[in-house]
Amino acid sequence: MKNKIKEYRKEFKITQDDLAKAVDVTRQTIISLENEKYDASLKLAHKLAVFFDVKIEDLFIFTEG
């Protein structure tokens, strides 16, 4: 699933490791999300959206399929 995690992370000037710690996942999970090799669970998507203070729909691009 496409997402804007990397863009928001850079805007907030935080590292992948810092973001991972903030949402209680591994840095590898953040890397996989940013590279669109892993789809976040609803719980993780919510944690990320809360962290960045945006709607889930603003962070993730949902497409049919």
Coordinates of N, CA, C and O in Angstrom, one line a residue:
M1 N 0.8 -1.2 0.0 CA 0.0 0.0 0.0 C 0.9 1.2 0.0 O 1.9 1.3 0.7
K2 N 0.5 2.2 -0.8 CA 1.3 3.4 -0.9 C 1.1 4.2 0.4 O 0.0 4.2 0.9
N3 N 2.1 5.0 0.8 CA 1.9 5.8 2.0 C 2.9 7.0 1.9 O 3.7 7.1 1.0
K4 N 2.7 7.9 2.9 CA 3.5 9.1 2.9 C 4.3 9.2 4.2 O 4.7 10.2 4.7
I5 N 4.6 8.0 4.7 CA 5.4 7.9 6.0 C 6.7 8.6 5.9 O 7.1 9.4 6.8
K6 N 7.4 8.3 4.9 CA 8.8 8.9 4.7 C 8.7 10.4 4.6 O 9.5 11.1 5.2
E7 N 7.7 10.9 3.9 CA 7.6 12.4 3.7 C 7.3 13.0 5.1 O 7.9 14.0 5.4
Y8 N 6.3 12.4 5.8 CA 6.0 13.0 7.1 C 7.2 12.9 8.1 O 7.5 13.8 8.8
R9 N 7.9 11.8 8.0 CA 9.0 11.6 8.9 C 10.1 12.6 8.6 O 10.7 13.2 9.6
K10 N 10.4 12.9 7.4 CA 11.4 13.9 7.0 C 10.9 15.3 7.4 O 11.7 16.1 7.9
E11 N 9.6 15.6 7.2 CA 9.0 16.8 7.6 C 9.2 17.1 9.1 O 9.5 18.2 9.6
F12 N 9.0 16.0 9.9 CA 9.2 16.1 11.4 C 10.6 16.0 11.8 O 10.9 16.1 13.0
K13 N 11.5 15.7 10.9 CA 12.9 15.6 11.1 C 13.3 14.6 12.2 O 14.0 14.9 13.1
I14 N 12.7 13.4 12.0 CA 13.0 12.3 12.9 C 13.6 11.1 12.1 O 13.3 11.0 10.9
T15 N 14.3 10.3 12.8 CA 14.9 9.1 12.1 C 13.9 8.0 12.1 O 12.9 8.0 12.8
Q16 N 14.3 7.0 11.3 CA 13.4 5.8 11.3 C 13.4 5.1 12.6 O 12.4 4.6 13.1
D17 N 14.5 5.1 13.3 CA 14.6 4.5 14.6 C 13.8 5.3 15.6 O 13.1 4.6 16.4
D18 N 13.8 6.6 15.6 CA 13.0 7.4 16.5 C 11.5 7.1 16.3 O 10.7 7.0 17.2
L19 N 11.1 7.0 15.0 CA 9.7 6.8 14.7 C 9.3 5.4 15.2 O 8.2 5.2 15.8
A20 N 10.2 4.4 14.9 CA 9.9 3.0 15.3 C 9.7 3.0 16.9 O 8.7 2.3 17.3
K21 N 10.5 3.6 17.6 CA 10.4 3.6 19.1 C 9.1 4.3 19.5 O 8.4 3.9 20.4
A22 N 8.7 5.4 18.8 CA 7.5 6.1 19.2 C 6.2 5.3 19.0 O 5.3 5.5 19.7
V23 N 6.2 4.4 18.0 CA 5.0 3.7 17.7 C 5.2 2.2 18.1 O 4.4 1.3 17.7
D24 N 6.3 1.9 18.8 CA 6.6 0.6 19.3 C 6.7 -0.6 18.3 O 6.0 -1.6 18.4
V25 N 7.5 -0.3 17.3 CA 7.8 -1.3 16.3 C 9.3 -1.3 16.0 O 10.0 -0.4 16.6
T26 N 9.8 -2.2 15.2 CA 11.3 -2.2 14.9 C 11.6 -1.2 13.8 O 10.7 -0.8 13.0
R27 N 12.8 -0.8 13.7 CA 13.2 0.1 12.6 C 13.0 -0.6 11.2 O 12.6 0.0 10.3
Q28 N 13.2 -1.9 11.2 CA 12.9 -2.7 10.0 C 11.5 -2.6 9.5 O 11.2 -2.5 8.3
T29 N 10.5 -2.5 10.5 CA 9.1 -2.4 10.1 C 8.9 -1.0 9.4 O 8.2 -0.9 8.4
I30 N 9.5 0.0 10.0 CA 9.4 1.4 9.3 C 10.0 1.3 7.9 O 9.4 1.9 7.0
I31 N 11.2 0.7 7.8 CA 11.8 0.6 6.5 C 10.9 -0.1 5.5 O 10.7 0.4 4.4
S32 N 10.3 -1.2 5.9 CA 9.4 -2.0 5.1 C 8.2 -1.2 4.7 O 7.7 -1.2 3.6
L33 N 7.6 -0.4 5.6 CA 6.5 0.4 5.4 C 6.9 1.5 4.3 O 6.1 1.7 3.4
E34 N 8.0 2.2 4.6 CA 8.4 3.2 3.7 C 8.7 2.7 2.2 O 8.4 3.4 1.3
N35 N 9.2 1.5 2.2 CA 9.4 0.9 0.8 C 8.2 0.2 0.3 O 8.4 -0.5 -0.8
E36 N 7.1 0.3 1.0 CA 5.8 -0.3 0.5 C 5.9 -1.8 0.3 O 5.3 -2.4 -0.5
K37 N 6.7 -2.5 1.2 CA 6.9 -3.9 1.2 C 6.0 -4.6 2.3 O 6.0 -5.8 2.4
Y38 N 5.4 -3.7 3.1 CA 4.6 -4.2 4.2 C 3.4 -3.3 4.4 O 3.6 -2.1 4.3
D39 N 2.3 -3.9 4.6 CA 1.1 -3.1 4.9 C 0.8 -3.0 6.4 O 0.8 -4.0 7.1
A40 N 0.7 -1.8 6.9 CA 0.5 -1.6 8.3 C -0.9 -2.2 8.8 O -1.9 -2.1 8.0
S41 N -0.9 -2.8 10.0 CA -2.2 -3.2 10.6 C -3.0 -1.9 10.9 O -2.4 -0.8 10.9
L42 N -4.3 -2.0 11.1 CA -5.1 -0.9 11.5 C -4.5 -0.2 12.7 O -4.5 1.0 12.8
K43 N -4.1 -1.0 13.7 CA -3.6 -0.5 14.9 C -2.3 0.3 14.7 O -2.2 1.4 15.2
L44 N -1.4 -0.2 13.9 CA -0.2 0.5 13.6 C -0.5 1.8 12.8 O 0.1 2.9 13.0
A45 N -1.4 1.7 11.8 CA -1.8 2.8 11.0 C -2.3 3.9 11.9 O -2.0 5.1 11.7
H46 N -3.1 3.5 12.9 CA -3.7 4.5 13.8 C -2.6 5.2 14.6 O -2.6 6.4 14.8
K47 N -1.6 4.4 15.2 CA -0.5 4.9 15.9 C 0.3 5.9 15.1 O 0.7 7.0 15.6
L48 N 0.5 5.6 13.9 CA 1.3 6.5 13.0 C 0.5 7.8 12.8 O 1.1 8.9 12.8
A49 N -0.7 7.7 12.5 CA -1.6 8.8 12.2 C -1.6 9.7 13.5 O -1.5 11.0 13.3
V50 N -1.8 9.1 14.6 CA -1.8 9.9 15.9 C -0.5 10.6 16.1 O -0.4 11.8 16.4
F51 N 0.6 9.9 15.8 CA 2.0 10.4 16.0 C 2.2 11.7 15.1 O 2.7 12.7 15.6
F52 N 1.8 11.6 13.9 CA 1.9 12.7 12.9 C 0.8 13.7 13.0 O 0.8 14.7 12.3
D53 N -0.2 13.4 13.8 CA -1.4 14.3 14.0 C -2.1 14.5 12.6 O -2.4 15.6 12.2
V54 N -2.3 13.4 11.9 CA -3.1 13.4 10.6 C -4.1 12.3 10.6 O -4.1 11.4 11.5
K55 N -5.0 12.3 9.6 CA -5.9 11.3 9.5 C -5.2 10.1 8.8 O -4.3 10.3 8.0
I56 N -5.7 8.9 9.1 CA -5.1 7.7 8.5 C -5.1 7.8 6.9 O -4.2 7.5 6.3
E57 N -6.2 8.4 6.4 CA -6.4 8.6 5.0 C -5.3 9.5 4.4 O -5.1 9.5 3.2
D58 N -4.8 10.4 5.2 CA -3.8 11.4 4.8 C -2.4 10.7 4.7 O -1.5 11.2 4.0
L59 N -2.3 9.7 5.5 CA -1.0 9.0 5.6 C -0.9 7.8 4.6 O 0.2 7.5 4.1
F60 N -2.0 7.1 4.4 CA -2.0 6.0 3.5 C -2.9 6.2 2.3 O -4.0 6.8 2.5
I61 N -2.5 5.8 1.2 CA -3.2 5.9 -0.1 C -3.9 4.6 -0.4 O -3.2 3.6 -0.7
F62 N -5.2 4.5 -0.2 CA -6.0 3.3 -0.4 C -6.3 3.2 -1.9 O -6.8 4.2 -2.5
T63 N -6.1 2.0 -2.5 CA -6.5 1.8 -3.9 C -7.3 0.5 -4.0 O -7.1 -0.4 -3.1
E64 N -8.1 0.4 -5.0 CA -8.8 -0.8 -5.2 C -7.9 -2.0 -5.5 O -6.9 -1.8 -6.2
G65 N -8.2 -3.2 -5.1 CA -7.4 -4.3 -5.5 C -7.2 -5.2 -4.4 O -7.0 -6.2 -4.1

